[in-house]
Amino acid sequence: MEVDFKNKSRDFVSDVQRSKWHDTALWFVRSKRDVAVMNVDNWEELRNQASNIKEHCISNLDKYLIEFEANAKKNGVYIHWAIDGDEHNEIVGKILKSHNIKKLVKSKSMLTEECELNPYLEKQGIEVIDTDLGERIIQMRNETPSHIVLPAIHIKKEEVSELFAEKWNTEKGNNDPEYLTYQARMSLRKDFLSADAALTGVNFAIAETGEVVVCTNEGNADLGVNITNLQIHSMGLEKVIPKRKHLGVFTRMLARSATGQAITVYTSHFKKPKLQGEMHVIIVDNGRSERLKKDYFWTSLKCIRCGACMNTCPIYRRSGGHSYGYTIPGPIGAILTPNIDLKKYSDLPFASTLCGSCSDVCPVKIDIHNQLYKWRQEIGKNNVLPKTKSVAMGIAGKILEKPKLFKFVFKIGRITLKILPDFIIYNKWNNWGKARTMPEIKKRKNDKQRKNIGKY
Amino acid sequence: MTSKEKILENIKLSTVNKNVILDDVEYLYDKKDLSVKFKNALKSVSAEFLIFSNYDETVEIINSYFPNQKRCINTIKEINISGLDLSKINNPTDFHPLDLSIIKGDFAVAENGAIWINTGDLPDRTIPFLCENLIIIIDGHNIVGDMHEAYHKTDGIDYSYGTFITGPSKTADIEQTLVVGAQGPRKMLVLISENSFYKNTNTKQIP
């Protein structure tokens, strides 16, 4: 089934108040990002470096992954390789089974969402608790994240209050975020203390030293990993960077881009297991090496998952993350997903105004809006455009090719728009007119200039 | 073929025509007003700080700042505060509930307020995270400008687990409202020593 962005976002947009609130909340984060970035003297230079490090690393990925594995093994870490999500889940399942684990605490990992790890483990009778507050909320609501950094950004505090009251018997009608956060803390403490294994995502893996770096604000990753004796870190293979010193660049950029903080509260470097503990790292491909083959689109692998492109995107802000139908929504999701399934996600590259704001805020300089534009062409070439688009574009193309025809059609258009009644203009084939009014026809003052256009 | 071989093979095929050269970048470290910048950064991350000149003072400060802390772990022998007897505890879950942890930070970062903790060297790795209140003691003369210098400073140190801690734990997952105190400590106090921990030398010390 293809993702129908327009229909999926309709529900979200039709709740005008919520859509407006969502828009404002994300713009607030974007504004904080601007302030944080302006406090760094050489931000643009940092972006260049970040982009260069990532491009270098990704174009030599085999070398760095081998180096990472060798050094991690020297540190006493077990390394596993998973070709896809299924194999990743099987590996996690096997590790947990061999230790007879009943309860796993997880900190935020978009990769495990991508692999759908939770349902897999639950089927095996393992209790999985997401410990990031936002993730815990959506886990309890049986939902998926709608944002990669702010997973519960689509949920209002009243809804959180209701949820906690129902599940944890907290005070009904108390919508104070501080109160609610404290209740979650109390509940999660019990989970941390009763869990026997922990799993985290990975922000950066260092080839030179074999360590993995995890960035969080809540302290949940460190609590989980340190209380239990078995730690598992799942990483997409593009997370590896050559040297420790490169962390200087990325730790300065990640939180500033994501939430406007100068750095996350915890930037943890896991290098060796604790004395009686075991540490596992799973390197996951799941289509990434295939994406690397693409001549133009491979640079999307540079992404460090900060979410800045989502916070700034006028379409994402107004339509919500669930409209994209994939774990990673927003502009970056719209250029990652066509790699996975061009037909299924053919609607997403069109969910953009191509304003370019995503590319401007991207800390690793992925030219997101250009890639969106190029994906549209790929989709057209491969004949997977939805009919409404392919027919309309075909006609528009023909008209635009011929200046005389163009003039004629627009003359007709101007006249008909003026004289036809609304119920005919806003017909069911008029997609533009569904949520917008057609432009007002004014007397044109610069017709003379326009007449000359064809002559050059 | 194992998954590892398949993945590496596929990467090799994919990267044939790609080889971006890594630029060699030299960083100019910020050396100006580091102490002021660091304190401002601490304020912005909801951490509190006080300056002390000798360890006897710290006992008084700690007792007045966090009175009636019943269960405490003090990892600094110069500070005369007795806490839980760690030798009698085998499992970190037995620390719980933990009112206060007192630990030493190796150095601090001016641009963001981060403090480097060699967490792997602590008697238990949970100590900075499980407590309600966290006190970190640092040498006020051991502050670097930014993260570039911070990583330069920790280069070659053989830690098993190290963490930059920047303030008490926090979250804004409910309607973007900042709440201090998520899963980790709910309050953090940084005690900054006026006197250098390393009295006999002026050179930069690697902790």
PDB file of C-alpha atoms in Angstrom, chain A residues 12-229:
ATOM      1  CA  PHE A  12      -4.247  16.289  11.417  1.00  0.00           C
ATOM      2  CA  VAL A  13      -4.789  19.535   9.546  1.00  0.00           C
ATOM      3  CA  SER A  14      -8.549  19.512  10.002  1.00  0.00           C
ATOM      4  CA  ASP A  15      -8.076  19.821  13.758  1.00  0.00           C
ATOM      5  CA  VAL A  16      -7.119  23.443  13.240  1.00  0.00           C
ATOM      6  CA  GLN A  17      -6.220  24.187  16.846  1.00  0.00           C
ATOM      7  CA  ARG A  18      -3.990  21.166  17.235  1.00  0.00           C
ATOM      8  CA  SER A  19      -2.272  21.737  13.929  1.00  0.00           C
ATOM      9  CA  LYS A  20      -1.607  25.335  14.876  1.00  0.00           C
ATOM     10  CA  TRP A  21      -0.307  24.311  18.297  1.00  0.00           C
ATOM     11  CA  HIS A  22       1.993  21.679  16.748  1.00  0.00           C
ATOM     12  CA  ASP A  23       3.303  24.249  14.291  1.00  0.00           C
ATOM     13  CA  THR A  24       4.023  26.735  17.078  1.00  0.00           C
ATOM     14  CA  ALA A  25       5.688  24.157  19.357  1.00  0.00           C
ATOM     15  CA  LEU A  26       8.113  23.107  16.637  1.00  0.00           C
ATOM     16  CA  TRP A  27       8.833  26.639  15.520  1.00  0.00           C
ATOM     17  CA  PHE A  28       9.737  27.377  19.146  1.00  0.00           C
ATOM     18  CA  VAL A  29      12.373  24.619  18.969  1.00  0.00           C
ATOM     19  CA  ARG A  30      13.637  25.942  15.649  1.00  0.00           C
ATOM     20  CA  SER A  31      13.992  29.429  17.189  1.00  0.00           C
ATOM     21  CA  LYS A  32      15.986  28.023  20.107  1.00  0.00           C
ATOM     22  CA  ARG A  33      18.241  26.331  17.578  1.00  0.00           C
ATOM     23  CA  ASP A  34      18.879  29.675  15.873  1.00  0.00           C
ATOM     24  CA  VAL A  35      19.956  31.305  19.130  1.00  0.00           C
ATOM     25  CA  ALA A  36      22.261  28.392  20.005  1.00  0.00           C
ATOM     26  CA  VAL A  37      23.825  28.391  16.559  1.00  0.00           C
ATOM     27  CA  MET A  38      24.422  32.131  16.554  1.00  0.00           C
ATOM     28  CA  ASN A  39      26.446  31.740  19.742  1.00  0.00           C
ATOM     29  CA  VAL A  40      29.017  29.712  17.836  1.00  0.00           C
ATOM     30  CA  ASP A  41      31.476  31.910  15.942  1.00  0.00           C
ATOM     31  CA  ASN A  42      32.342  29.520  13.176  1.00  0.00           C
ATOM     32  CA  TRP A  43      29.121  27.582  12.663  1.00  0.00           C
ATOM     33  CA  GLU A  44      29.376  27.486   8.876  1.00  0.00           C
ATOM     34  CA  GLU A  45      32.944  26.254   9.125  1.00  0.00           C
ATOM     35  CA  LEU A  46      31.783  23.526  11.527  1.00  0.00           C
ATOM     36  CA  ARG A  47      29.115  22.484   9.036  1.00  0.00           C
ATOM     37  CA  ASN A  48      31.763  22.153   6.341  1.00  0.00           C
ATOM     38  CA  GLN A  49      33.903  20.004   8.606  1.00  0.00           C
ATOM     39  CA  ALA A  50      31.009  17.831   9.720  1.00  0.00           C
ATOM     40  CA  SER A  51      29.996  17.271   6.125  1.00  0.00           C
ATOM     41  CA  ASN A  52      33.565  16.487   5.087  1.00  0.00           C
ATOM     42  CA  ILE A  53      34.132  14.002   7.925  1.00  0.00           C
ATOM     43  CA  LYS A  54      30.878  12.201   7.180  1.00  0.00           C
ATOM     44  CA  GLU A  55      31.430  12.098   3.408  1.00  0.00           C
ATOM     45  CA  HIS A  56      34.962  10.846   3.853  1.00  0.00           C
ATOM     46  CA  CYS A  57      33.874   8.221   6.312  1.00  0.00           C
ATOM     47  CA  ILE A  58      30.914   6.982   4.315  1.00  0.00           C
ATOM     48  CA  SER A  59      32.984   6.721   1.161  1.00  0.00           C
ATOM     49  CA  ASN A  60      35.476   4.565   3.095  1.00  0.00           C
ATOM     50  CA  LEU A  61      32.926   2.809   5.227  1.00  0.00           C
ATOM     51  CA  ASP A  62      34.304  -0.731   4.892  1.00  0.00           C
ATOM     52  CA  LYS A  63      37.699   0.354   6.150  1.00  0.00           C
ATOM     53  CA  TYR A  64      36.315   2.204   9.169  1.00  0.00           C
ATOM     54  CA  LEU A  65      33.844  -0.512  10.115  1.00  0.00           C
ATOM     55  CA  ILE A  66      36.650  -3.096  10.113  1.00  0.00           C
ATOM     56  CA  GLU A  67      38.820  -0.774  12.206  1.00  0.00           C
ATOM     57  CA  PHE A  68      35.949  -0.159  14.610  1.00  0.00           C
ATOM     58  CA  GLU A  69      35.288  -3.860  15.009  1.00  0.00           C
ATOM     59  CA  ALA A  70      38.930  -4.697  15.647  1.00  0.00           C
ATOM     60  CA  ASN A  71      39.320  -2.013  18.306  1.00  0.00           C
ATOM     61  CA  ALA A  72      36.024  -2.783  19.994  1.00  0.00           C
ATOM     62  CA  LYS A  73      37.010  -6.455  20.222  1.00  0.00           C
ATOM     63  CA  LYS A  74      40.285  -5.436  21.859  1.00  0.00           C
ATOM     64  CA  ASN A  75      38.158  -3.672  24.474  1.00  0.00           C
ATOM     65  CA  GLY A  76      36.313  -6.907  25.205  1.00  0.00           C
ATOM     66  CA  VAL A  77      33.175  -5.940  23.284  1.00  0.00           C
ATOM     67  CA  TYR A  78      31.173  -8.461  21.231  1.00  0.00           C
ATOM     68  CA  ILE A  79      30.439  -7.244  17.695  1.00  0.00           C
ATOM     69  CA  HIS A  80      27.552  -8.542  15.577  1.00  0.00           C
ATOM     70  CA  TRP A  81      26.601  -7.745  11.990  1.00  0.00           C
ATOM     71  CA  ALA A  82      22.997  -7.704  10.821  1.00  0.00           C
ATOM     72  CA  ILE A  83      22.106  -7.487   7.157  1.00  0.00           C
ATOM     73  CA  ASP A  84      18.535  -6.395   7.880  1.00  0.00           C
ATOM     74  CA  GLY A  85      16.024  -5.645  10.628  1.00  0.00           C
ATOM     75  CA  ASP A  86      15.026  -9.282  11.026  1.00  0.00           C
ATOM     76  CA  GLU A  87      18.566 -10.405  11.607  1.00  0.00           C
ATOM     77  CA  HIS A  88      19.078  -7.558  14.081  1.00  0.00           C
ATOM     78  CA  ASN A  89      16.045  -8.672  16.057  1.00  0.00           C
ATOM     79  CA  GLU A  90      17.175 -12.298  15.995  1.00  0.00           C
ATOM     80  CA  ILE A  91      20.601 -11.317  17.319  1.00  0.00           C
ATOM     81  CA  VAL A  92      19.070  -9.304  20.175  1.00  0.00           C
ATOM     82  CA  GLY A  93      16.699 -12.175  20.908  1.00  0.00           C
ATOM     83  CA  LYS A  94      19.551 -14.686  20.995  1.00  0.00           C
ATOM     84  CA  ILE A  95      21.708 -12.580  23.309  1.00  0.00           C
ATOM     85  CA  LEU A  96      18.790 -12.063  25.691  1.00  0.00           C
ATOM     86  CA  LYS A  97      17.820 -15.730  25.599  1.00  0.00           C
ATOM     87  CA  SER A  98      21.339 -16.931  26.353  1.00  0.00           C
ATOM     88  CA  HIS A  99      21.246 -14.822  29.537  1.00  0.00           C
ATOM     89  CA  ASN A 100      17.687 -15.795  30.364  1.00  0.00           C
ATOM     90  CA  ILE A 101      16.570 -12.148  30.307  1.00  0.00           C
ATOM     91  CA  LYS A 102      12.952 -11.401  31.222  1.00  0.00           C
ATOM     92  CA  LYS A 103      12.944  -7.616  31.183  1.00  0.00           C
ATOM     93  CA  LEU A 104      14.790  -5.182  28.916  1.00  0.00           C
ATOM     94  CA  VAL A 105      15.014  -1.419  29.416  1.00  0.00           C
ATOM     95  CA  LYS A 106      15.559   0.548  26.226  1.00  0.00           C
ATOM     96  CA  SER A 107      16.672   4.102  25.708  1.00  0.00           C
ATOM     97  CA  LYS A 108      15.775   5.976  22.582  1.00  0.00           C
ATOM     98  CA  SER A 109      16.760   4.269  19.371  1.00  0.00           C
ATOM     99  CA  MET A 110      15.158   5.071  16.038  1.00  0.00           C
ATOM    100  CA  LEU A 111      16.960   2.051  14.606  1.00  0.00           C
ATOM    101  CA  THR A 112      15.023  -0.377  16.795  1.00  0.00           C
ATOM    102  CA  GLU A 113      11.825   1.384  15.718  1.00  0.00           C
ATOM    103  CA  GLU A 114      12.935   0.884  12.130  1.00  0.00           C
ATOM    104  CA  CYS A 115      13.576  -2.832  12.825  1.00  0.00           C
ATOM    105  CA  GLU A 116      10.371  -3.192  14.881  1.00  0.00           C
ATOM    106  CA  LEU A 117      12.265  -4.820  17.715  1.00  0.00           C
ATOM    107  CA  ASN A 118       9.663  -4.361  20.477  1.00  0.00           C
ATOM    108  CA  PRO A 119       6.912  -6.526  18.966  1.00  0.00           C
ATOM    109  CA  TYR A 120       9.491  -9.185  18.094  1.00  0.00           C
ATOM    110  CA  LEU A 121      10.774  -9.420  21.669  1.00  0.00           C
ATOM    111  CA  GLU A 122       7.318  -9.226  23.205  1.00  0.00           C
ATOM    112  CA  LYS A 123       6.309 -12.248  21.147  1.00  0.00           C
ATOM    113  CA  GLN A 124       9.153 -14.122  22.813  1.00  0.00           C
ATOM    114  CA  GLY A 125       7.795 -13.229  26.214  1.00  0.00           C
ATOM    115  CA  ILE A 126      10.344 -10.529  27.004  1.00  0.00           C
ATOM    116  CA  GLU A 127       9.036  -7.368  28.645  1.00  0.00           C
ATOM    117  CA  VAL A 128      10.379  -4.260  26.900  1.00  0.00           C
ATOM    118  CA  ILE A 129      10.206  -0.848  28.570  1.00  0.00           C
ATOM    119  CA  ASP A 130      11.042   2.300  26.633  1.00  0.00           C
ATOM    120  CA  THR A 131      12.602   4.628  29.179  1.00  0.00           C
ATOM    121  CA  ASP A 132      12.763   7.956  27.379  1.00  0.00           C
ATOM    122  CA  LEU A 133       9.694   9.825  28.664  1.00  0.00           C
ATOM    123  CA  GLY A 134       8.350  10.637  25.212  1.00  0.00           C
ATOM    124  CA  GLU A 135       8.909   7.086  24.025  1.00  0.00           C
ATOM    125  CA  ARG A 136       7.301   5.658  27.163  1.00  0.00           C
ATOM    126  CA  ILE A 137       4.213   7.779  26.502  1.00  0.00           C
ATOM    127  CA  ILE A 138       3.850   6.569  22.935  1.00  0.00           C
ATOM    128  CA  GLN A 139       4.623   2.990  23.954  1.00  0.00           C
ATOM    129  CA  MET A 140       1.774   3.105  26.465  1.00  0.00           C
ATOM    130  CA  ARG A 141      -0.511   4.521  23.764  1.00  0.00           C
ATOM    131  CA  ASN A 142       0.551   1.826  21.279  1.00  0.00           C
ATOM    132  CA  GLU A 143       1.745   4.461  18.846  1.00  0.00           C
ATOM    133  CA  THR A 144       4.893   5.132  16.869  1.00  0.00           C
ATOM    134  CA  PRO A 145       7.079   8.242  17.312  1.00  0.00           C
ATOM    135  CA  SER A 146       6.023  11.258  15.250  1.00  0.00           C
ATOM    136  CA  HIS A 147       9.432  12.958  15.499  1.00  0.00           C
ATOM    137  CA  ILE A 148      12.913  11.481  15.885  1.00  0.00           C
ATOM    138  CA  VAL A 149      14.019  13.729  18.761  1.00  0.00           C
ATOM    139  CA  LEU A 150      10.634  14.675  20.249  1.00  0.00           C
ATOM    140  CA  PRO A 151       8.712  11.411  19.809  1.00  0.00           C
ATOM    141  CA  ALA A 152       5.550  12.588  21.606  1.00  0.00           C
ATOM    142  CA  ILE A 153       5.396  16.107  20.157  1.00  0.00           C
ATOM    143  CA  HIS A 154       1.916  15.387  18.761  1.00  0.00           C
ATOM    144  CA  ILE A 155       0.419  14.588  22.169  1.00  0.00           C
ATOM    145  CA  LYS A 156      -1.055  17.186  24.537  1.00  0.00           C
ATOM    146  CA  LYS A 157      -0.459  17.240  28.267  1.00  0.00           C
ATOM    147  CA  GLU A 158      -4.136  16.598  28.977  1.00  0.00           C
ATOM    148  CA  GLU A 159      -3.822  13.355  27.030  1.00  0.00           C
ATOM    149  CA  VAL A 160      -0.669  12.389  28.936  1.00  0.00           C
ATOM    150  CA  SER A 161      -2.483  13.095  32.198  1.00  0.00           C
ATOM    151  CA  GLU A 162      -5.417  10.887  31.183  1.00  0.00           C
ATOM    152  CA  LEU A 163      -3.062   8.121  30.091  1.00  0.00           C
ATOM    153  CA  PHE A 164      -1.099   8.138  33.358  1.00  0.00           C
ATOM    154  CA  ALA A 165      -4.291   8.280  35.425  1.00  0.00           C
ATOM    155  CA  GLU A 166      -5.614   5.258  33.602  1.00  0.00           C
ATOM    156  CA  LYS A 167      -2.410   3.186  33.705  1.00  0.00           C
ATOM    157  CA  TRP A 168      -0.736   4.346  36.891  1.00  0.00           C
ATOM    158  CA  ASN A 169      -3.627   5.697  38.881  1.00  0.00           C
ATOM    159  CA  THR A 170      -2.184   9.207  39.086  1.00  0.00           C
ATOM    160  CA  GLU A 171      -4.241  12.248  40.016  1.00  0.00           C
ATOM    161  CA  LYS A 172      -6.990  12.837  37.472  1.00  0.00           C
ATOM    162  CA  GLY A 173      -6.994  16.227  35.784  1.00  0.00           C
ATOM    163  CA  ASN A 174      -3.497  17.161  36.964  1.00  0.00           C
ATOM    164  CA  ASN A 175      -1.943  18.361  33.716  1.00  0.00           C
ATOM    165  CA  ASP A 176       1.194  19.872  35.183  1.00  0.00           C
ATOM    166  CA  PRO A 177       4.177  18.599  33.129  1.00  0.00           C
ATOM    167  CA  GLU A 178       6.346  18.651  36.245  1.00  0.00           C
ATOM    168  CA  TYR A 179       3.913  16.442  38.146  1.00  0.00           C
ATOM    169  CA  LEU A 180       3.495  14.093  35.197  1.00  0.00           C
ATOM    170  CA  THR A 181       7.240  13.820  34.630  1.00  0.00           C
ATOM    171  CA  TYR A 182       7.740  12.974  38.301  1.00  0.00           C
ATOM    172  CA  GLN A 183       5.117  10.223  38.129  1.00  0.00           C
ATOM    173  CA  ALA A 184       6.878   8.758  35.102  1.00  0.00           C
ATOM    174  CA  ARG A 185      10.187   8.953  36.956  1.00  0.00           C
ATOM    175  CA  MET A 186       8.745   6.978  39.866  1.00  0.00           C
ATOM    176  CA  SER A 187       7.342   4.323  37.569  1.00  0.00           C
ATOM    177  CA  LEU A 188      10.509   4.092  35.462  1.00  0.00           C
ATOM    178  CA  ARG A 189      12.688   3.786  38.567  1.00  0.00           C
ATOM    179  CA  LYS A 190      10.940   0.510  39.345  1.00  0.00           C
ATOM    180  CA  ASP A 191      11.582  -0.638  35.794  1.00  0.00           C
ATOM    181  CA  PHE A 192      15.278   0.242  35.921  1.00  0.00           C
ATOM    182  CA  LEU A 193      15.724  -1.576  39.212  1.00  0.00           C
ATOM    183  CA  SER A 194      13.930  -4.712  38.055  1.00  0.00           C
ATOM    184  CA  ALA A 195      15.393  -4.945  34.529  1.00  0.00           C
ATOM    185  CA  ASP A 196      18.186  -7.367  33.737  1.00  0.00           C
ATOM    186  CA  ALA A 197      19.436  -5.991  30.425  1.00  0.00           C
ATOM    187  CA  ALA A 198      19.613  -2.613  28.664  1.00  0.00           C
ATOM    188  CA  LEU A 199      19.633  -1.608  25.013  1.00  0.00           C
ATOM    189  CA  THR A 200      20.518   1.807  23.587  1.00  0.00           C
ATOM    190  CA  GLY A 201      20.941   3.381  20.194  1.00  0.00           C
ATOM    191  CA  VAL A 202      24.266   4.865  19.131  1.00  0.00           C
ATOM    192  CA  ASN A 203      24.964   8.443  18.080  1.00  0.00           C
ATOM    193  CA  PHE A 204      28.598   7.933  17.106  1.00  0.00           C
ATOM    194  CA  ALA A 205      30.948   4.963  16.936  1.00  0.00           C
ATOM    195  CA  ILE A 206      34.673   5.708  16.896  1.00  0.00           C
ATOM    196  CA  ALA A 207      36.799   3.562  14.601  1.00  0.00           C
ATOM    197  CA  GLU A 208      40.058   4.624  16.256  1.00  0.00           C
ATOM    198  CA  THR A 209      39.079   3.474  19.759  1.00  0.00           C
ATOM    199  CA  GLY A 210      36.148   1.097  19.326  1.00  0.00           C
ATOM    200  CA  GLU A 211      33.925   3.075  21.699  1.00  0.00           C
ATOM    201  CA  VAL A 212      30.298   4.073  21.135  1.00  0.00           C
ATOM    202  CA  VAL A 213      28.867   7.457  22.137  1.00  0.00           C
ATOM    203  CA  VAL A 214      25.280   7.915  23.309  1.00  0.00           C
ATOM    204  CA  CYS A 215      23.760  11.379  23.796  1.00  0.00           C
ATOM    205  CA  THR A 216      20.696  11.813  26.053  1.00  0.00           C
ATOM    206  CA  ASN A 217      19.090  14.380  28.325  1.00  0.00           C
ATOM    207  CA  GLU A 218      17.110  12.274  30.746  1.00  0.00           C
ATOM    208  CA  GLY A 219      19.889   9.996  32.005  1.00  0.00           C
ATOM    209  CA  ASN A 220      17.901   6.932  31.011  1.00  0.00           C
ATOM    210  CA  ALA A 221      20.588   5.361  28.824  1.00  0.00           C
ATOM    211  CA  ASP A 222      23.233   5.550  31.561  1.00  0.00           C
ATOM    212  CA  LEU A 223      20.862   4.339  34.267  1.00  0.00           C
ATOM    213  CA  GLY A 224      19.776   1.317  32.251  1.00  0.00           C
ATOM    214  CA  VAL A 225      23.223   0.324  31.054  1.00  0.00           C
ATOM    215  CA  ASN A 226      24.856   0.707  34.455  1.00  0.00           C
ATOM    216  CA  ILE A 227      22.246  -0.960  36.627  1.00  0.00           C
ATOM    217  CA  THR A 228      22.119  -4.096  34.510  1.00  0.00           C
ATOM    218  CA  ASN A 229      25.025  -6.390  33.646  1.00  0.00           C
TER     219      ASN A 229
END
